[in-house]
């Protein structure tokens, strides 16, 4: 059963206060009772002693009717001291004075007179007399000759003593009640303050949220890092550790020590969120977002997310190339459909000679290229790329020529299909774009794997690349045209070539245009 925080705090504080209050109140009551009984006993003994030393009382014992002298004295002392009784008796315990006059002449009761009458002691005792249980002070009456001739007994009822103790305890009980009320109020205020700090959540809800947060942070592929106002790490998930190349990071470590170029301190000082910043981290392109944590208008921390862009980029490149091949196949289908309609028309009109010449011409034009692709190029992916580009060139009215000296065996395993599509596809497409405004549109491809490198060389007769763009053409966003790549194609190519340990060169074509040459090592770790 989930118990509310307010109930827990109230129950705990009240239990502690009640335990402490009852303990101290009980202890105080016991000490107060002992003190009151001590004081009352001493008073009773002092009064009894005072009466026993009175010469008038001693002389009264020599008369025939001692009670006539002693009884008024006892009544007066009883009234002045507030005692319940003042009893005076002779050595045989026969009363000479008593609050109830009809009891005078009768024997004293209680059984606690022997120490005074026999031993001459002054003491206090508890006993039950005719008036009830009482605390008594006993004093022997000693004649001038030193003989014990009687005793004085001054008593206070136990019930009256308890009343005195209770009267003393009333103030303590009021204070204890006040403490309990303050405890209730303090508990309610404390519970309210804690609920405010926990945003109104109960402890079991905080636990649930914490467990959910840990599960989420463990499951998301994005790296998450949080720091406080001092730049100390308060939270970091496993994905962030992997991106940073760390095995673990202690909570409380300074962010500078584990992630120097994070930029989180900049956001902490500026208080402004930063979105989608790309940085290179451990040879990976990472997208970083930074969001300040605010409390009462002040920045008290920063949360940063890290997302590896490599996988996303590869997927986008693959989809882009698939889209291009789809478009090439559609163009090829459209072109061949038109040719088939022309052939069908010629056959229906009986122009078989022209139809035959058209078929022979198509065969003559495509046979050399197809022969090179399927006899000298033995890599399936490269064959597919070149076949698709032949169709695209036909659609764009570009003369696409594959050098007859080209040759290529199957590509090494470390060069995958997606990477080859991105490299060769982008360079050929850029060449097609470069020659679009030329009177004669020519793009040539040369491929060879002779030696230690696989070489792809693409030559166009376009206008060439401005000299001032040679250094920046492979930078992200850089472009010489508003073409389909929009400055990302060659940047992607450069990233993949660097990953494979290769190089790319750009040269001016002697006949005008540009030559792009890509060199990929056959062995992954050769460079």
Short mmCIF file of C-alpha atoms in Angstrom, two decimals:
data_model
loop_
_atom_site.label_atom_id
_atom_site.label_comp_id
_atom_site.label_asym_id
_atom_site.label_seq_id
_atom_site.Cartn_x
_atom_site.Cartn_y
_atom_site.Cartn_z
CA UNK A 1 0.00 0.00 0.00
CA UNK A 2 1.36 3.42 -0.98
CA UNK A 3 1.26 5.82 1.98
CA UNK A 4 1.36 9.55 1.32
CA UNK A 5 4.49 11.47 2.29
CA UNK A 6 2.50 13.82 4.52
CA UNK A 7 1.05 10.87 6.43
CA UNK A 8 4.49 9.29 6.86
CA UNK A 9 6.11 12.49 8.15
CA UNK A 10 3.16 13.32 10.40
CA UNK A 11 3.08 9.80 11.82
CA UNK A 12 6.84 9.67 12.38
CA UNK A 13 7.17 13.11 13.97
CA UNK A 14 4.11 12.65 16.18
CA UNK A 15 5.29 9.22 17.28
CA UNK A 16 8.71 10.59 18.21
CA UNK A 17 7.24 13.63 19.94
CA UNK A 18 4.70 11.51 21.79
CA UNK A 19 7.38 9.07 22.90
CA UNK A 20 9.72 11.84 24.05
CA UNK A 21 6.92 13.88 25.65
CA UNK A 22 5.42 10.91 27.52
CA UNK A 23 8.87 9.77 28.66
CA UNK A 24 9.96 13.16 29.93
CA UNK A 25 6.54 13.97 31.37
CA UNK A 26 6.46 10.62 33.20
CA UNK A 27 10.00 11.14 34.48
CA UNK A 28 9.14 14.65 35.58
CA UNK A 29 5.94 13.46 37.27
CA UNK A 30 7.87 10.81 39.17
CA UNK A 31 10.54 13.28 40.29
CA UNK A 32 7.88 15.83 41.18
CA UNK A 33 6.01 13.25 43.24
CA UNK A 34 9.19 12.26 45.04
CA UNK A 35 10.06 15.88 45.68
CA UNK A 36 6.60 16.81 46.90
CA UNK A 37 6.49 13.77 49.21
CA UNK A 38 9.95 14.67 50.47
CA UNK A 39 8.91 18.27 51.12
CA UNK A 40 5.62 17.26 52.72
CA UNK A 41 7.35 14.63 54.84
CA UNK A 42 9.92 17.17 56.02
CA UNK A 43 7.16 19.65 56.80
CA UNK A 44 5.24 17.05 58.76
CA UNK A 45 8.39 16.08 60.67
CA UNK A 46 9.29 19.71 61.40
CA UNK A 47 5.79 20.49 62.66
CA UNK A 48 5.76 17.34 64.79
CA UNK A 49 9.20 18.19 66.18
CA UNK A 50 8.18 21.76 66.93
CA UNK A 51 5.13 20.65 68.86
CA UNK A 52 7.13 18.00 70.75
CA UNK A 53 9.57 20.64 71.98
CA UNK A 54 6.86 23.03 73.23
CA UNK A 55 7.15 23.40 77.05
CA UNK A 56 3.39 23.88 77.26
CA UNK A 57 2.83 20.47 75.72
CA UNK A 58 5.36 18.85 78.04
CA UNK A 59 3.79 20.50 81.10
CA UNK A 60 0.31 19.42 79.94
CA UNK A 61 1.36 15.80 80.37
CA UNK A 62 1.71 16.43 84.14
CA UNK A 63 -1.88 17.58 84.48
CA UNK A 64 -4.90 15.38 84.99
CA UNK A 65 -6.54 16.51 81.67
CA UNK A 66 -3.72 17.00 79.14
CA UNK A 67 -6.11 17.12 76.21
CA UNK A 68 -7.69 20.36 77.37
CA UNK A 69 -4.32 22.10 76.89
CA UNK A 70 -2.93 20.12 73.98
CA UNK A 71 -6.07 19.91 71.75
CA UNK A 72 -6.32 23.71 71.08
CA UNK A 73 -2.62 23.87 70.29
CA UNK A 74 -2.90 20.94 67.85
CA UNK A 75 -5.97 22.44 66.15
CA UNK A 76 -4.20 25.80 65.73
CA UNK A 77 -1.03 24.23 64.28
CA UNK A 78 -3.12 22.04 61.96
CA UNK A 79 -4.93 25.05 60.58
CA UNK A 80 -1.72 27.06 60.11
CA UNK A 81 0.25 24.30 58.37
CA UNK A 82 -2.60 22.82 56.33
CA UNK A 83 -1.95 19.35 57.73
CA UNK A 84 -4.73 16.80 57.56
CA UNK A 85 -4.24 15.92 61.22
CA UNK A 86 -2.11 16.68 64.25
CA UNK A 87 -2.35 13.92 66.81
CA UNK A 88 -0.64 13.88 70.23
CA UNK A 89 -0.57 10.74 72.36
CA UNK A 90 1.06 9.46 75.52
CA UNK A 91 3.65 6.72 75.81
CA UNK A 92 0.89 4.11 75.57
CA UNK A 93 -0.44 5.61 72.34
CA UNK A 94 -3.59 7.08 73.93
CA UNK A 95 -4.66 10.23 72.07
CA UNK A 96 -4.60 13.61 73.83
CA UNK A 97 -5.32 15.56 70.62
CA UNK A 98 -7.10 14.63 67.34
CA UNK A 99 -9.05 16.51 64.61
CA UNK A 100 -12.07 14.42 65.60
CA UNK A 101 -12.52 15.16 69.29
CA UNK A 102 -14.60 12.05 69.85
CA UNK A 103 -11.49 9.99 69.10
CA UNK A 104 -9.53 11.59 71.97
CA UNK A 105 -8.79 9.04 74.66
CA UNK A 106 -8.67 6.21 72.18
CA UNK A 107 -5.59 4.36 71.08
CA UNK A 108 -3.63 5.66 68.04
CA UNK A 109 -3.70 3.38 64.94
CA UNK A 110 -1.30 2.80 62.04
CA UNK A 111 1.26 0.65 63.82
CA UNK A 112 4.14 3.04 63.11
CA UNK A 113 4.67 4.61 66.57
CA UNK A 114 7.14 2.21 68.13
CA UNK A 115 10.28 3.84 66.73
CA UNK A 116 9.33 7.15 68.40
CA UNK A 117 8.03 5.71 71.68
CA UNK A 118 10.70 3.07 72.21
CA UNK A 119 13.77 4.41 70.40
CA UNK A 120 13.08 8.15 70.53
CA UNK A 121 13.54 8.57 66.73
CA UNK A 122 12.33 11.45 64.61
CA UNK A 123 11.13 10.07 61.23
CA UNK A 124 8.51 10.03 58.51
CA UNK A 125 6.34 7.07 57.60
CA UNK A 126 3.42 5.91 55.53
CA UNK A 127 0.49 4.33 57.19
CA UNK A 128 -3.28 4.11 57.08
CA UNK A 129 -5.09 5.65 59.98
CA UNK A 130 -8.70 6.46 60.69
CA UNK A 131 -8.63 9.30 58.11
CA UNK A 132 -7.08 7.16 55.36
CA UNK A 133 -3.56 6.55 53.92
CA UNK A 134 -1.23 9.38 54.90
CA UNK A 135 2.38 10.54 55.03
CA UNK A 136 3.30 11.19 58.66
CA UNK A 137 5.99 12.96 60.61
CA UNK A 138 6.72 11.33 64.00
CA UNK A 139 8.48 13.07 66.91
CA UNK A 140 8.84 11.74 70.49
CA UNK A 141 7.98 14.00 73.43
CA UNK A 142 10.80 13.82 75.94
CA UNK A 143 10.48 15.18 79.49
CA UNK A 144 13.09 17.37 81.09
CA UNK A 145 14.44 14.29 82.79
CA UNK A 146 14.96 12.60 79.42
CA UNK A 147 12.06 10.19 79.66
CA UNK A 148 9.86 9.53 76.59
CA UNK A 149 6.40 10.51 77.76
CA UNK A 150 4.53 10.63 74.44
CA UNK A 151 4.70 11.44 70.73
CA UNK A 152 3.40 13.85 68.13
CA UNK A 153 2.10 12.64 64.75
CA UNK A 154 1.50 15.18 61.97
CA UNK A 155 0.03 13.79 58.76
CA UNK A 156 -0.91 14.74 55.18
CA UNK A 157 -3.24 12.46 53.26
CA UNK A 158 -1.71 10.67 50.26
CA UNK A 159 -4.71 11.78 48.21
CA UNK A 160 -3.94 15.43 49.02
CA UNK A 161 -0.29 14.90 48.05
CA UNK A 162 -1.40 13.48 44.69
CA UNK A 163 -3.59 16.51 44.19
CA UNK A 164 -0.60 18.74 44.86
CA UNK A 165 1.50 16.76 42.34
CA UNK A 166 -1.27 16.94 39.72
CA UNK A 167 -1.55 20.70 40.22
CA UNK A 168 2.17 20.98 39.61
CA UNK A 169 1.87 18.75 36.52
CA UNK A 170 -0.90 20.78 34.86
CA UNK A 171 1.62 23.30 33.53
CA UNK A 172 3.88 20.53 32.22
CA UNK A 173 0.96 18.82 30.49
CA UNK A 174 -0.06 22.10 28.85
CA UNK A 175 3.51 22.58 27.61
CA UNK A 176 3.64 18.99 26.30
CA UNK A 177 0.33 19.49 24.49
CA UNK A 178 1.69 22.68 22.96
CA UNK A 179 4.81 20.82 21.80
CA UNK A 180 2.65 18.16 20.16
CA UNK A 181 0.59 20.82 18.37
CA UNK A 182 3.78 22.52 17.19
CA UNK A 183 5.00 19.12 16.01
CA UNK A 184 1.83 18.62 13.98
CA UNK A 185 2.12 22.07 12.42
CA UNK A 186 5.86 21.60 11.76
CA UNK A 187 5.22 18.18 10.20
CA UNK A 188 2.59 19.59 7.87
CA UNK A 189 4.88 22.45 6.83
CA UNK A 190 7.80 20.05 6.33
CA UNK A 191 5.68 17.70 4.21
CA UNK A 192 4.43 20.64 2.15
CA UNK A 193 8.01 21.89 1.62
CA UNK A 194 9.22 18.44 0.56
CA UNK A 195 6.27 18.01 -1.82
CA UNK A 196 7.13 21.38 -3.32
CA UNK A 197 10.74 20.26 -3.84
CA UNK A 198 9.51 17.02 -5.46
CA UNK A 199 7.01 18.88 -7.66
CA UNK A 200 4.06 17.43 -5.77
CA UNK A 201 5.14 13.83 -6.30
CA UNK A 202 4.88 11.18 -3.63
CA UNK A 203 8.01 9.11 -2.81
CA UNK A 204 6.71 6.04 -4.64
CA UNK A 205 6.00 8.23 -7.68
CA UNK A 206 9.55 9.66 -7.52
CA UNK A 207 10.90 6.10 -7.36
CA UNK A 208 8.77 5.08 -10.34
CA UNK A 209 9.94 8.11 -12.33
CA UNK A 210 13.57 7.40 -11.43
CA UNK A 211 13.31 3.77 -12.52
CA UNK A 212 11.58 4.82 -15.74
CA UNK A 213 14.25 7.45 -16.39
CA UNK A 214 17.04 4.92 -15.91
CA UNK A 215 15.31 2.49 -18.28
CA UNK A 216 14.83 5.21 -20.90
CA UNK A 217 18.40 6.45 -20.65
CA UNK A 218 19.68 2.89 -21.01
CA UNK A 219 17.52 2.17 -24.04
CA UNK A 220 17.98 5.33 -26.13
CA UNK A 221 20.81 5.30 -28.64
CA UNK A 222 21.46 9.02 -28.18
CA UNK A 223 24.06 10.01 -25.63
CA UNK A 224 22.69 12.12 -22.76
CA UNK A 225 24.84 14.23 -20.41
CA UNK A 226 23.64 16.62 -17.68
CA UNK A 227 25.69 19.06 -15.59
CA UNK A 228 24.87 21.36 -12.67
CA UNK A 229 25.61 25.06 -12.22
CA UNK A 230 29.24 24.25 -11.28
CA UNK A 231 29.86 22.22 -14.42
CA UNK A 232 29.81 18.92 -12.53
CA UNK A 233 28.33 15.87 -14.25
CA UNK A 234 25.05 14.83 -12.63
CA UNK A 235 23.99 12.20 -15.15
CA UNK A 236 25.49 10.38 -18.14
CA UNK A 237 24.06 7.36 -19.94
CA UNK A 238 25.82 4.38 -21.52
CA UNK A 239 25.43 5.68 -25.08
CA UNK A 240 27.26 8.89 -24.15
CA UNK A 241 30.09 6.88 -22.57
CA UNK A 242 30.44 4.86 -25.76
CA UNK A 243 30.51 7.97 -27.96
CA UNK A 244 33.12 9.53 -25.67
CA UNK A 245 35.17 6.33 -25.62
CA UNK A 246 34.89 6.01 -21.82
CA UNK A 247 34.24 2.95 -19.68
CA UNK A 248 32.67 4.95 -16.86
CA UNK A 249 32.40 8.48 -15.47
CA UNK A 250 31.92 9.29 -11.81
CA UNK A 251 29.02 11.55 -10.90
CA UNK A 252 30.47 14.85 -9.73
CA UNK A 253 33.37 14.85 -12.20
CA UNK A 254 33.93 18.12 -14.03
CA UNK A 255 32.63 18.08 -17.60
CA UNK A 256 35.93 19.55 -18.85
CA UNK A 257 37.77 16.45 -17.65
CA UNK A 258 35.63 13.98 -19.63
CA UNK A 259 34.38 16.05 -22.58
CA UNK A 260 36.62 19.11 -23.19
CA UNK A 261 34.93 20.45 -26.35
CA UNK A 262 31.34 19.88 -25.26
CA UNK A 263 30.28 23.55 -25.35
CA UNK A 264 27.97 22.88 -22.37
CA UNK A 265 29.72 25.50 -20.23
CA UNK A 266 29.06 28.05 -22.97
CA UNK A 267 25.36 27.25 -22.81
CA UNK A 268 25.52 27.35 -18.99
CA UNK A 269 26.89 30.90 -19.07
CA UNK A 270 24.75 32.20 -21.93
CA UNK A 271 21.53 30.45 -20.93
CA UNK A 272 20.69 29.95 -24.63
CA UNK A 273 19.85 26.60 -26.21
CA UNK A 274 22.00 25.37 -29.10
CA UNK A 275 20.60 22.93 -31.63
CA UNK A 276 22.05 20.53 -34.22
CA UNK A 277 25.72 21.52 -34.00
CA UNK A 278 27.98 19.05 -35.76
CA UNK A 279 31.30 18.14 -34.20
CA UNK A 280 33.86 15.41 -34.87
CA UNK A 281 34.22 13.08 -31.89
CA UNK A 282 36.49 10.03 -32.01
CA UNK A 283 36.48 10.16 -35.83
CA UNK A 284 32.68 10.26 -35.86
CA UNK A 285 30.42 13.08 -36.96
CA UNK A 286 28.18 13.79 -33.96
CA UNK A 287 25.16 16.09 -33.79
CA UNK A 288 25.02 17.93 -30.45
CA UNK A 289 22.04 19.67 -28.83
CA UNK A 290 22.35 21.69 -25.64
CA UNK A 291 19.41 22.85 -23.52
CA UNK A 292 19.72 24.94 -20.32
CA UNK A 293 17.94 23.82 -17.14
CA UNK A 294 16.14 26.78 -15.55
CA UNK A 295 14.85 27.29 -12.05
CA UNK A 296 13.13 30.54 -11.05
CA UNK A 297 14.51 32.24 -14.15
CA UNK A 298 18.13 31.23 -13.49
CA UNK A 299 20.21 28.64 -15.36
CA UNK A 300 21.09 25.88 -12.89
CA UNK A 301 22.41 23.28 -15.32
CA UNK A 302 22.56 22.03 -18.91
CA UNK A 303 21.42 18.85 -20.64
CA UNK A 304 23.22 17.83 -23.84
CA UNK A 305 22.31 15.10 -26.32
CA UNK A 306 24.82 13.47 -28.67
CA UNK A 307 23.66 11.69 -31.82
CA UNK A 308 26.00 9.77 -34.12
CA UNK A 309 25.34 10.99 -37.63
CA UNK A 310 27.33 8.26 -39.39
CA UNK A 311 24.53 5.71 -39.54
CA UNK A 312 21.96 8.32 -40.51
CA UNK A 313 24.23 9.65 -43.24
CA UNK A 314 24.87 6.18 -44.66
CA UNK A 315 21.17 5.41 -44.70
CA UNK A 316 20.38 8.71 -46.45
CA UNK A 317 23.11 8.08 -49.01
CA UNK A 318 21.78 4.61 -49.69
CA UNK A 319 18.23 5.88 -50.12
CA UNK A 320 19.50 8.64 -52.37
CA UNK A 321 21.31 6.21 -54.62
CA UNK A 322 18.36 3.83 -54.68
CA UNK A 323 16.19 6.75 -55.76
CA UNK A 324 18.66 7.60 -58.52
CA UNK A 325 18.71 4.04 -59.79
CA UNK A 326 14.94 3.99 -59.72
CA UNK A 327 14.88 7.15 -61.81
CA UNK A 328 17.49 5.69 -64.20
CA UNK A 329 15.48 2.51 -64.66
CA UNK A 330 12.33 4.53 -65.23
CA UNK A 331 14.13 6.63 -67.85
CA UNK A 332 15.54 3.50 -69.47
CA UNK A 333 12.12 1.88 -69.55
CA UNK A 334 10.59 5.03 -71.00
CA UNK A 335 13.28 5.27 -73.69
CA UNK A 336 13.03 1.64 -74.72
CA UNK A 337 9.24 1.85 -74.72
CA UNK A 338 9.46 4.71 -77.22
CA UNK A 339 11.87 2.73 -79.38
CA UNK A 340 9.60 -0.30 -79.29
CA UNK A 341 6.67 1.84 -80.42
CA UNK A 342 8.79 3.17 -83.30
CA UNK A 343 9.78 -0.37 -84.28
CA UNK A 344 6.16 -1.51 -84.05
CA UNK A 345 5.08 1.39 -86.27
CA UNK A 346 7.74 0.63 -88.85
CA UNK A 347 6.76 -3.04 -88.92
CA UNK A 348 3.06 -2.21 -89.29
CA UNK A 349 3.88 0.14 -92.17
CA UNK A 350 5.90 -2.57 -93.81
CA UNK A 351 9.21 -0.68 -93.48
CA UNK A 352 11.13 -3.73 -92.39
CA UNK A 353 14.36 -2.43 -93.83
CA UNK A 354 14.29 0.69 -91.65
CA UNK A 355 13.27 -1.37 -88.63
CA UNK A 356 16.18 -3.73 -89.20
CA UNK A 357 18.63 -0.84 -89.58
CA UNK A 358 17.33 0.70 -86.32
CA UNK A 359 17.91 -2.57 -84.45
CA UNK A 360 21.38 -2.97 -85.91
CA UNK A 361 22.26 0.62 -84.99
CA UNK A 362 21.11 0.09 -81.38
CA UNK A 363 23.17 -3.06 -81.14
CA UNK A 364 26.19 -1.35 -82.69
CA UNK A 365 25.98 1.59 -80.21
CA UNK A 366 25.55 -0.45 -77.02
CA UNK A 367 27.67 -3.51 -77.77
CA UNK A 368 31.12 -2.01 -77.08
CA UNK A 369 30.04 -0.55 -73.72
CA UNK A 370 28.20 -3.68 -72.67
CA UNK A 371 31.16 -5.78 -73.73
CA UNK A 372 33.54 -3.77 -71.52
CA UNK A 373 31.14 -3.86 -68.56
CA UNK A 374 30.49 -7.58 -68.58
CA UNK A 375 33.83 -8.88 -69.89
CA UNK A 376 36.36 -6.61 -68.15
CA UNK A 377 34.43 -5.46 -65.05
CA UNK A 378 33.80 -8.45 -62.77
CA UNK A 379 32.35 -6.66 -59.76
CA UNK A 380 28.53 -6.89 -59.68
CA UNK A 381 27.99 -3.56 -57.92
CA UNK A 382 30.24 -1.68 -60.33
CA UNK A 383 28.49 -3.33 -63.31
CA UNK A 384 25.11 -2.24 -61.94
CA UNK A 385 26.32 1.35 -61.37
CA UNK A 386 27.74 1.69 -64.86
CA UNK A 387 24.68 0.12 -66.51
CA UNK A 388 22.44 2.56 -64.68
CA UNK A 389 24.64 5.50 -65.65
CA UNK A 390 24.52 4.46 -69.35
CA UNK A 391 20.72 4.76 -69.22
CA UNK A 392 20.87 8.06 -67.38
CA UNK A 393 23.41 9.41 -69.89
CA UNK A 394 21.10 8.41 -72.74
CA UNK A 395 18.24 10.32 -71.09
CA UNK A 396 20.40 13.41 -70.58
CA UNK A 397 21.85 13.17 -74.11
CA UNK A 398 25.35 12.71 -72.71
CA UNK A 399 27.88 10.53 -74.50
CA UNK A 400 28.99 8.20 -71.73
CA UNK A 401 32.17 6.32 -72.57
CA UNK A 402 33.86 3.55 -70.57
CA UNK A 403 37.57 3.27 -71.39
CA UNK A 404 38.26 -0.01 -73.17
CA UNK A 405 41.41 -0.52 -71.07
CA UNK A 406 39.32 -0.61 -67.87
CA UNK A 407 39.48 -3.77 -65.78
CA UNK A 408 38.29 -4.65 -62.29
CA UNK A 409 38.06 -7.83 -60.23
CA UNK A 410 35.70 -8.18 -57.29
CA UNK A 411 36.10 -5.45 -54.68
CA UNK A 412 37.68 -6.27 -51.28
CA UNK A 413 35.23 -6.95 -48.42
CA UNK A 414 36.11 -3.73 -46.58
CA UNK A 415 34.62 -1.67 -49.45
CA UNK A 416 30.88 -2.25 -49.18
CA UNK A 417 28.25 -1.59 -51.84
CA UNK A 418 26.81 1.51 -50.19
CA UNK A 419 30.23 3.18 -50.02
CA UNK A 420 31.00 2.35 -53.68
CA UNK A 421 27.58 3.66 -54.78
CA UNK A 422 28.18 6.92 -52.93
CA UNK A 423 31.69 7.43 -54.32
CA UNK A 424 31.27 6.45 -57.99
CA UNK A 425 27.63 7.51 -58.25
CA UNK A 426 28.25 11.05 -56.94
CA UNK A 427 31.32 11.68 -59.11
CA UNK A 428 29.61 10.47 -62.32
CA UNK A 429 26.45 12.44 -61.54
CA UNK A 430 28.52 15.58 -60.92
CA UNK A 431 30.19 15.03 -64.31
CA UNK A 432 26.75 14.75 -66.00
CA UNK A 433 25.72 18.03 -64.37
CA UNK A 434 28.98 19.71 -65.40
CA UNK A 435 28.47 19.01 -69.15
CA UNK A 436 24.79 19.91 -69.40
CA UNK A 437 25.44 23.28 -71.02
CA UNK A 438 28.13 22.00 -73.40
CA UNK A 439 27.43 21.60 -77.11
CA UNK A 440 29.03 18.16 -77.09
CA UNK A 441 28.43 16.40 -73.78
CA UNK A 442 31.13 13.84 -73.02
CA UNK A 443 31.89 11.89 -69.81
CA UNK A 444 34.54 9.17 -69.72
CA UNK A 445 35.20 6.59 -67.01
CA UNK A 446 38.37 4.61 -66.44
CA UNK A 447 38.58 1.84 -63.83
CA UNK A 448 41.56 -0.31 -62.93
CA UNK A 449 42.82 -2.39 -60.01
CA UNK A 450 46.34 -2.96 -61.32
CA UNK A 451 48.77 -2.36 -58.46
CA UNK A 452 48.00 -1.75 -54.81
CA UNK A 453 45.07 0.61 -55.36
CA UNK A 454 41.67 0.47 -57.02
CA UNK A 455 41.40 3.57 -59.25
CA UNK A 456 38.21 5.21 -60.47
CA UNK A 457 38.81 8.11 -62.85
CA UNK A 458 35.94 10.24 -64.24
CA UNK A 459 36.64 12.88 -66.93
CA UNK A 460 34.20 15.47 -68.27
CA UNK A 461 34.47 18.24 -70.88
CA UNK A 462 32.58 20.76 -68.80
CA UNK A 463 33.68 24.31 -67.85
CA UNK A 464 35.99 23.04 -65.09
CA UNK A 465 36.23 24.03 -61.41
CA UNK A 466 37.28 27.57 -60.44
CA UNK A 467 40.78 27.61 -59.03
CA UNK A 468 39.66 29.27 -55.79
CA UNK A 469 37.27 26.34 -55.10
CA UNK A 470 39.91 23.59 -55.16
CA UNK A 471 40.53 23.86 -51.41
CA UNK A 472 36.89 24.09 -50.34
CA UNK A 473 35.02 21.87 -52.80
CA UNK A 474 35.03 18.92 -50.41
CA UNK A 475 33.75 20.99 -47.48
CA UNK A 476 30.17 20.50 -46.33
CA UNK A 477 27.81 22.93 -48.07
CA UNK A 478 30.33 23.90 -50.74
CA UNK A 479 29.05 23.75 -54.34
CA UNK A 480 29.80 25.28 -57.75
CA UNK A 481 26.15 25.07 -58.79
CA UNK A 482 22.64 24.78 -57.49
CA UNK A 483 22.57 21.15 -58.47
CA UNK A 484 21.06 18.11 -56.87
CA UNK A 485 23.93 17.62 -54.43
CA UNK A 486 23.65 21.08 -52.93
CA UNK A 487 27.21 20.88 -51.58
CA UNK A 488 26.80 17.54 -49.76
CA UNK A 489 27.76 14.97 -52.45
CA UNK A 490 31.52 15.52 -52.54
CA UNK A 491 31.60 16.03 -48.77
CA UNK A 492 30.05 12.55 -48.36
CA UNK A 493 32.52 11.16 -50.89
CA UNK A 494 35.47 12.66 -49.00
CA UNK A 495 34.23 11.24 -45.66
CA UNK A 496 33.98 7.71 -47.06
CA UNK A 497 37.33 7.89 -48.86
CA UNK A 498 39.00 9.05 -45.62
CA UNK A 499 37.35 6.18 -43.78
CA UNK A 500 38.70 3.67 -46.31
CA UNK A 501 42.17 5.20 -46.12
CA UNK A 502 42.09 6.44 -49.72
CA UNK A 503 42.63 9.74 -51.53
CA UNK A 504 40.89 11.79 -54.19
CA UNK A 505 42.57 14.10 -56.74
CA UNK A 506 41.17 16.84 -59.00
CA UNK A 507 42.97 17.84 -62.20
CA UNK A 508 42.14 20.06 -65.15
CA UNK A 509 41.39 18.10 -68.32
CA UNK A 510 43.75 19.08 -71.17
CA UNK A 511 40.83 19.37 -73.55
CA UNK A 512 38.77 21.36 -71.07
CA UNK A 513 36.83 20.13 -68.07
CA UNK A 514 37.82 18.24 -64.95
CA UNK A 515 39.32 14.86 -64.04
CA UNK A 516 38.31 13.29 -60.69
CA UNK A 517 40.51 10.36 -59.61
CA UNK A 518 39.80 8.19 -56.56
CA UNK A 519 42.47 5.86 -55.13
CA UNK A 520 41.25 3.16 -52.71
CA UNK A 521 43.79 0.78 -51.13
CA UNK A 522 43.04 -2.89 -51.65
CA UNK A 523 44.19 -3.66 -48.12
CA UNK A 524 42.41 -1.76 -45.38
CA UNK A 525 45.41 -1.05 -43.16
CA UNK A 526 47.98 -0.47 -45.87
CA UNK A 527 47.92 3.33 -45.39
#
